[in-house]
Structures are given as structure tokens and as C-alpha cells.
GROMACS .gro file of C-alpha atoms in nm:
model
  258
    1MET     CA    1 -17.729   9.708  -2.958
    2ILE     CA    2 -17.665   9.535  -2.626
    3ILE     CA    3 -17.353   9.377  -2.773
    4ASP     CA    4 -17.187   9.720  -2.798
    5ASN     CA    5 -17.185   9.762  -2.418
    6TYR     CA    6 -16.957   9.466  -2.339
    7ASP     CA    7 -16.620   9.317  -2.434
    8GLY     CA    8 -16.683   8.965  -2.302
    9PHE     CA    9 -16.981   8.729  -2.314
   10VAL     CA   10 -17.057   8.424  -2.100
   11PHE     CA   11 -17.314   8.210  -2.280
   12ASP     CA   12 -17.508   7.927  -2.120
   13LEU     CA   13 -17.562   7.636  -2.361
   14ASP     CA   14 -17.880   7.436  -2.292
   15GLY     CA   15 -18.186   7.656  -2.338
   16THR     CA   16 -17.978   7.954  -2.449
   17VAL     CA   17 -17.777   7.850  -2.755
   18TYR     CA   18 -17.963   7.526  -2.824
   19ARG     CA   19 -18.250   7.323  -2.682
   20GLY     CA   20 -18.232   6.946  -2.706
   21GLU     CA   21 -18.092   6.875  -3.050
   22HIS     CA   22 -18.199   7.204  -3.210
   23ILE     CA   23 -18.011   7.534  -3.230
   24ILE     CA   24 -18.200   7.841  -3.107
   25PRO     CA   25 -18.278   8.041  -3.427
   26ASN     CA   26 -17.989   8.274  -3.518
   27ALA     CA   27 -17.781   8.173  -3.215
   28ASN     CA   28 -17.490   8.092  -3.447
   29THR     CA   29 -17.529   8.431  -3.621
   30THR     CA   30 -17.514   8.603  -3.282
   31VAL     CA   31 -17.206   8.416  -3.160
   32ASN     CA   32 -17.025   8.466  -3.490
   33LYS     CA   33 -17.097   8.839  -3.473
   34VAL     CA   34 -16.942   8.852  -3.127
   35LYS     CA   35 -16.631   8.679  -3.263
   36GLU     CA   36 -16.622   8.903  -3.570
   37LEU     CA   37 -16.607   9.207  -3.342
   38LYS     CA   38 -16.306   9.053  -3.161
   39LYS     CA   39 -16.493   9.031  -2.833
   40LYS     CA   40 -16.414   8.752  -2.587
   41ILE     CA   41 -16.652   8.462  -2.541
   42ILE     CA   42 -16.695   8.157  -2.322
   43PHE     CA   43 -16.970   7.895  -2.312
   44VAL     CA   44 -17.047   7.765  -1.964
   45SER     CA   45 -17.258   7.455  -1.903
   46ASN     CA   46 -17.380   7.285  -1.587
   47LYS     CA   47 -17.463   6.974  -1.789
   48THR     CA   48 -17.232   6.676  -1.730
   49THR     CA   49 -17.370   6.408  -1.960
   50ASP     CA   50 -17.135   6.480  -2.251
   51SER     CA   51 -16.772   6.576  -2.301
   52LYS     CA   52 -16.640   6.916  -2.397
   53GLU     CA   53 -16.550   6.762  -2.733
   54SER     CA   54 -16.915   6.663  -2.790
   55TYR     CA   55 -17.038   7.016  -2.724
   56PHE     CA   56 -16.765   7.160  -2.946
   57ASN     CA   57 -16.842   6.922  -3.234
   58PHE     CA   58 -17.215   6.989  -3.205
   59LEU     CA   59 -17.168   7.365  -3.223
   60LYS     CA   60 -16.914   7.347  -3.507
   61LYS     CA   61 -17.155   7.128  -3.703
   62HIS     CA   62 -17.408   7.411  -3.676
   63ASP     CA   63 -17.166   7.676  -3.806
   64PHE     CA   64 -17.052   7.832  -3.479
   65ASN     CA   65 -16.710   7.994  -3.520
   66ILE     CA   66 -16.565   7.882  -3.188
   67GLU     CA   67 -16.265   7.709  -3.033
   68LYS     CA   68 -16.269   7.415  -2.794
   69GLY     CA   69 -16.098   7.626  -2.526
   70GLU     CA   70 -16.401   7.855  -2.521
   71ILE     CA   71 -16.616   7.584  -2.360
   72LEU     CA   72 -16.618   7.531  -1.981
   73THR     CA   73 -16.826   7.268  -1.800
   74ALA     CA   74 -16.914   7.198  -1.438
   75LEU     CA   75 -16.753   6.857  -1.484
   76GLU     CA   76 -16.418   7.023  -1.551
   77ILE     CA   77 -16.449   7.228  -1.233
   78ALA     CA   78 -16.547   6.919  -1.032
   79LYS     CA   79 -16.260   6.709  -1.166
   80ASP     CA   80 -16.001   6.978  -1.093
   81TYR     CA   81 -16.125   7.037  -0.737
   82LEU     CA   82 -16.157   6.667  -0.649
   83ARG     CA   83 -15.816   6.584  -0.795
   84LYS     CA   84 -15.655   6.853  -0.581
   85ASN     CA   85 -15.843   6.782  -0.258
   86PHE     CA   86 -15.973   6.424  -0.255
   87LEU     CA   87 -15.721   6.213  -0.447
   88HIS     CA   88 -15.788   5.836  -0.415
   89LYS     CA   89 -16.101   5.891  -0.204
   90LYS     CA   90 -16.404   5.669  -0.260
   91PHE     CA   91 -16.708   5.832  -0.419
   92PHE     CA   92 -17.061   5.754  -0.528
   93ALA     CA   93 -17.243   5.953  -0.794
   94ILE     CA   94 -17.604   6.000  -0.890
   95GLY     CA   95 -17.497   6.069  -1.244
   96GLU     CA   96 -17.459   5.902  -1.581
   97GLN     CA   97 -17.174   5.670  -1.679
   98HIS     CA   98 -16.979   5.943  -1.860
   99PHE     CA   99 -16.970   6.149  -1.540
  100ILE     CA  100 -16.864   5.850  -1.327
  101ASP     CA  101 -16.590   5.756  -1.573
  102GLU     CA  102 -16.452   6.111  -1.581
  103ILE     CA  103 -16.439   6.139  -1.200
  104SER     CA  104 -16.276   5.794  -1.180
  105ALA     CA  105 -16.016   5.910  -1.433
  106SER     CA  106 -15.924   6.187  -1.188
  107ASN     CA  107 -15.793   5.914  -0.953
  108LEU     CA  108 -16.093   5.877  -0.728
  109ILE     CA  109 -16.244   5.533  -0.665
  110TYR     CA  110 -16.608   5.457  -0.742
  111SER     CA  111 -16.804   5.258  -0.482
  112GLU     CA  112 -17.164   5.162  -0.411
  113ASP     CA  113 -17.098   5.062  -0.047
  114PRO     CA  114 -17.233   5.328   0.195
  115ASN     CA  115 -16.995   5.199   0.462
  116GLU     CA  116 -16.691   5.313   0.262
  117ILE     CA  117 -16.819   5.600   0.044
  118GLU     CA  118 -16.647   5.929   0.140
  119ILE     CA  119 -16.801   6.164  -0.118
  120VAL     CA  120 -17.147   6.172  -0.276
  121LEU     CA  121 -17.174   6.363  -0.604
  122ILE     CA  122 -17.506   6.471  -0.757
  123THR     CA  123 -17.567   6.573  -1.118
  124LEU     CA  124 -17.811   6.517  -1.405
  125ASP     CA  125 -17.894   6.147  -1.431
  126ARG     CA  126 -18.142   6.018  -1.687
  127THR     CA  127 -18.090   5.669  -1.537
  128PHE     CA  128 -18.190   5.786  -1.189
  129ASN     CA  129 -18.365   5.528  -0.969
  130TYR     CA  130 -18.465   5.464  -0.609
  131ASN     CA  131 -18.166   5.239  -0.541
  132LYS     CA  132 -17.924   5.519  -0.630
  133LEU     CA  133 -18.112   5.755  -0.399
  134GLU     CA  134 -18.085   5.507  -0.111
  135ILE     CA  135 -17.711   5.455  -0.158
  136ALA     CA  136 -17.655   5.831  -0.162
  137ALA     CA  137 -17.879   5.889   0.141
  138LYS     CA  138 -17.718   5.617   0.353
  139SER     CA  139 -17.370   5.741   0.264
  140ILE     CA  140 -17.454   6.100   0.356
  141GLU     CA  141 -17.615   5.985   0.682
  142GLN     CA  142 -17.289   5.807   0.766
  143GLY     CA  143 -17.084   6.119   0.710
  144ALA     CA  144 -16.992   6.129   0.342
  145LYS     CA  145 -16.931   6.469   0.185
  146PHE     CA  146 -17.238   6.599   0.000
  147PHE     CA  147 -17.132   6.771  -0.326
  148ALA     CA  148 -17.301   6.854  -0.657
  149ALA     CA  149 -17.180   6.927  -1.008
  150ASN     CA  150 -17.489   7.143  -1.061
  151ILE     CA  151 -17.804   7.255  -0.881
  152ASP     CA  152 -18.043   7.297  -1.177
  153ASN     CA  153 -18.390   7.170  -1.082
  154THR     CA  154 -18.472   7.075  -1.443
  155CYS     CA  155 -18.297   7.046  -1.778
  156PRO     CA  156 -18.460   7.183  -2.096
  157VAL     CA  157 -18.521   6.931  -2.376
  158ASP     CA  158 -18.703   6.950  -2.709
  159ASP     CA  159 -19.047   6.878  -2.565
  160GLY     CA  160 -19.022   7.039  -2.222
  161GLU     CA  161 -18.804   6.984  -1.915
  162ILE     CA  162 -18.672   6.679  -1.729
  163TRP     CA  163 -18.570   6.612  -1.367
  164ASP     CA  164 -18.221   6.744  -1.288
  165ALA     CA  165 -17.979   6.754  -0.996
  166GLY     CA  166 -18.153   7.022  -0.791
  167SER     CA  167 -18.460   6.807  -0.747
  168THR     CA  168 -18.244   6.515  -0.631
  169ILE     CA  169 -18.056   6.743  -0.391
  170SER     CA  170 -18.385   6.861  -0.237
  171ALA     CA  171 -18.497   6.502  -0.182
  172LEU     CA  172 -18.166   6.408  -0.018
  173GLU     CA  173 -18.163   6.716   0.204
  174LYS     CA  174 -18.509   6.628   0.335
  175ARG     CA  175 -18.421   6.261   0.380
  176THR     CA  176 -18.082   6.310   0.550
  177ARG     CA  177 -18.142   6.648   0.720
  178ARG     CA  178 -17.809   6.761   0.579
  179LYS     CA  179 -17.751   7.049   0.341
  180LEU     CA  180 -17.551   7.039   0.021
  181GLU     CA  181 -17.193   7.138   0.107
  182LEU     CA  182 -17.049   7.240  -0.229
  183ASN     CA  183 -17.166   7.308  -0.583
  184PHE     CA  184 -16.912   7.306  -0.865
  185GLY     CA  185 -17.134   7.458  -1.133
  186LYS     CA  186 -17.315   7.789  -1.178
  187PRO     CA  187 -17.362   8.003  -0.970
  188SER     CA  188 -17.063   7.898  -0.757
  189SER     CA  189 -16.749   8.100  -0.690
  190LEU     CA  190 -16.547   7.807  -0.828
  191MET     CA  191 -16.718   7.850  -1.164
  192ILE     CA  192 -16.710   8.230  -1.188
  193ASN     CA  193 -16.345   8.252  -1.077
  194THR     CA  194 -16.248   8.015  -1.358
  195VAL     CA  195 -16.452   8.221  -1.605
  196LEU     CA  196 -16.282   8.544  -1.495
  197LYS     CA  197 -15.937   8.389  -1.530
  198LYS     CA  198 -16.019   8.288  -1.885
  199LEU     CA  199 -16.170   8.619  -1.994
  200LEU     CA  200 -15.922   8.853  -1.819
  201LEU     CA  201 -16.171   9.142  -1.828
  202GLU     CA  202 -16.314   9.378  -1.569
  203ARG     CA  203 -16.652   9.258  -1.445
  204GLU     CA  204 -16.837   9.563  -1.575
  205LYS     CA  205 -16.730   9.469  -1.929
  206ILE     CA  206 -16.880   9.118  -1.910
  207LEU     CA  207 -17.237   9.003  -1.980
  208ILE     CA  208 -17.372   8.664  -1.867
  209VAL     CA  209 -17.645   8.531  -2.096
  210GLY     CA  210 -17.865   8.243  -1.981
  211ASP     CA  211 -18.215   8.103  -1.941
  212ARG     CA  212 -18.216   8.025  -1.569
  213LEU     CA  213 -18.266   8.273  -1.286
  214GLU     CA  214 -18.125   8.061  -1.002
  215THR     CA  215 -17.799   7.978  -1.180
  216ASP     CA  216 -17.710   8.207  -1.473
  217ILE     CA  217 -17.867   8.528  -1.347
  218LYS     CA  218 -17.787   8.464  -0.981
  219MET     CA  219 -17.421   8.415  -1.070
  220GLY     CA  220 -17.420   8.758  -1.229
  221ASN     CA  221 -17.597   8.919  -0.934
  222ASP     CA  222 -17.375   8.748  -0.674
  223PHE     CA  223 -17.051   8.856  -0.838
  224GLY     CA  224 -17.134   9.201  -0.976
  225ILE     CA  225 -17.170   9.108  -1.342
  226ASP     CA  226 -17.454   9.219  -1.573
  227SER     CA  227 -17.684   8.947  -1.704
  228ALA     CA  228 -17.941   8.890  -1.976
  229LEU     CA  229 -18.224   8.640  -1.929
  230VAL     CA  230 -18.340   8.466  -2.248
  231LEU     CA  231 -18.688   8.317  -2.275
  232THR     CA  232 -18.592   8.016  -2.488
  233GLY     CA  233 -18.518   7.770  -2.207
  234VAL     CA  234 -18.669   7.673  -1.873
  235ASN     CA  235 -18.975   7.827  -1.710
  236ASN     CA  236 -18.866   8.072  -1.440
  237PHE     CA  237 -19.141   8.088  -1.183
  238SER     CA  238 -19.244   8.416  -1.022
  239ASP     CA  239 -19.137   8.323  -0.670
  240ASN     CA  240 -18.775   8.310  -0.790
  241GLY     CA  241 -18.812   8.613  -1.011
  242ASN     CA  242 -18.906   8.838  -0.720
  243SER     CA  243 -18.555   8.830  -0.576
  244ILE     CA  244 -18.334   8.742  -0.875
  245LYS     CA  245 -18.355   8.990  -1.157
  246PRO     CA  246 -18.144   9.029  -1.473
  247LYS     CA  247 -18.031   9.361  -1.619
  248TYR     CA  248 -18.198   9.262  -1.948
  249THR     CA  249 -18.479   9.025  -2.039
  250ILE     CA  250 -18.475   8.931  -2.407
  251ASP     CA  251 -18.661   8.683  -2.625
  252SER     CA  252 -18.344   8.507  -2.743
  253VAL     CA  253 -17.970   8.555  -2.786
  254TYR     CA  254 -18.039   8.705  -3.130
  255ASP     CA  255 -18.173   9.018  -2.955
  256LEU     CA  256 -17.816   9.096  -2.844
  257ILE     CA  257 -17.728   9.205  -3.198
  258LYS     CA  258 -18.059   9.343  -3.317
   0.00000   0.00000   0.00000
């Protein structure tokens, strides 16, 4: 079994452990087997629309034997970095209210005035509109920092995929002729360094399991960690697949213990 080759597992959430409101079949059996064998585990999500507590409660409700400290989100990474480096700075976010509230709670100041915005943050926003895009673009054109909590082009849901931060970033890069400066989520060094500190394992003893080539699998490739691509989440198109390849390609997380 693949599980026998590793002592630590980094599981993506959306598209890997669940999709929309439904658990991937036998994902809880797989995770509980990992825990039963006393192996280390961490769930890592680029999604910023809910709190760590929400993810924890959702998984516990579906019989996952986990602890809250085993969940890490891009929002946590963003909050920690911004608190340390941009305290009391004014920001604008293309993101949902939960994300804005959490960044504001880190002692940054929310603004919609491009003349005073110092940081633009991009993440998943199901309330996205043209006005938000214009505020972000004008702020970036006037020199605001251009950061993102994640770079996923789409987010998997029950009936397909929806627009995510990567698509917004592409639009802003074309509009402003400026490139994204910093990503807090997968596959960034900020994210993987936090993961490694939590697991305290050598990289060759860790397996990253996810559904997305350009984030989950790329993070493994960039930092010398094996990865397994599951086919339960987003569509990974062939032009990405040519250069980003996992060690394993499996139908679902359940194949780890088969």
C-alpha cells in the first residue's frame, strides 16, 4: 500500500477529501487508517470562505478522527504574514466578508478608496463583480501591493467548478501590466515551511495528496516532496500536465490504503 511508504500526509480538502457538501467515498476511512497507524497528518486548504472551525466541524460530523490543529488554511498564513509586516496598513480584498473580517481582525484597515489602498488581496469570491475588479485595478495601478491568498483558477463544487482567485489574478495582471507579488497559499514557500514545522519529518517521508497540478502537485515538485494526484476534483488540462507530474496518480484517496 502507498500508505506504508510515508510517515506524514498532507491532504488537500476541496476535491480531495470532499467536494461541495459531500465527502469523497471512503475518505474518512482512509484518514482514520492513517491516524490508527500513528502517522502524522495535516489538512491544507487554499479556500478562505470559511473558518478553520467550520472545516473541523464538517469533518468531525462525517466521522473523521482529527484534531483542529491538524487543519491549516491559506487565510492563517496570510493573517500571520500581514500582521508581522503590514500592521495598520489599508487593504482592499476581492474576497468574501469572512475573509475581509479576518484580515481586519489582524489590525489592518479595510478601504475601498484606490487613493489610499496600500495592499490588494485576491482570493475566492462568490460575490465578485466588476466594481470590485475596478477598485483593485486602480489601486494596483497606483502602487498598491498585489498579493493573493490563493492562485487556484477554479474551485470544485458539487456540480462542476466555479471561478476562483487565479482567474481574477490573470485579469488584473493583463489590466494593470503588473504581476502578482506574493501568494500565501499552495504552492508557496510560506505554506510549505509552515507544513514542515508542524510535521517535523524529513521530506522523503511525506506525501502530499491533492487534486490540482498547479498547486498541490507543484508544491511537492518545487520542494522535493512526493505527491499523489487524485481524480476526484478539478480537471487538470494536458498543457499543465506536461510539466507538472505527480509520483502517483490515483482515483481517490481511498487508493492510498487499498
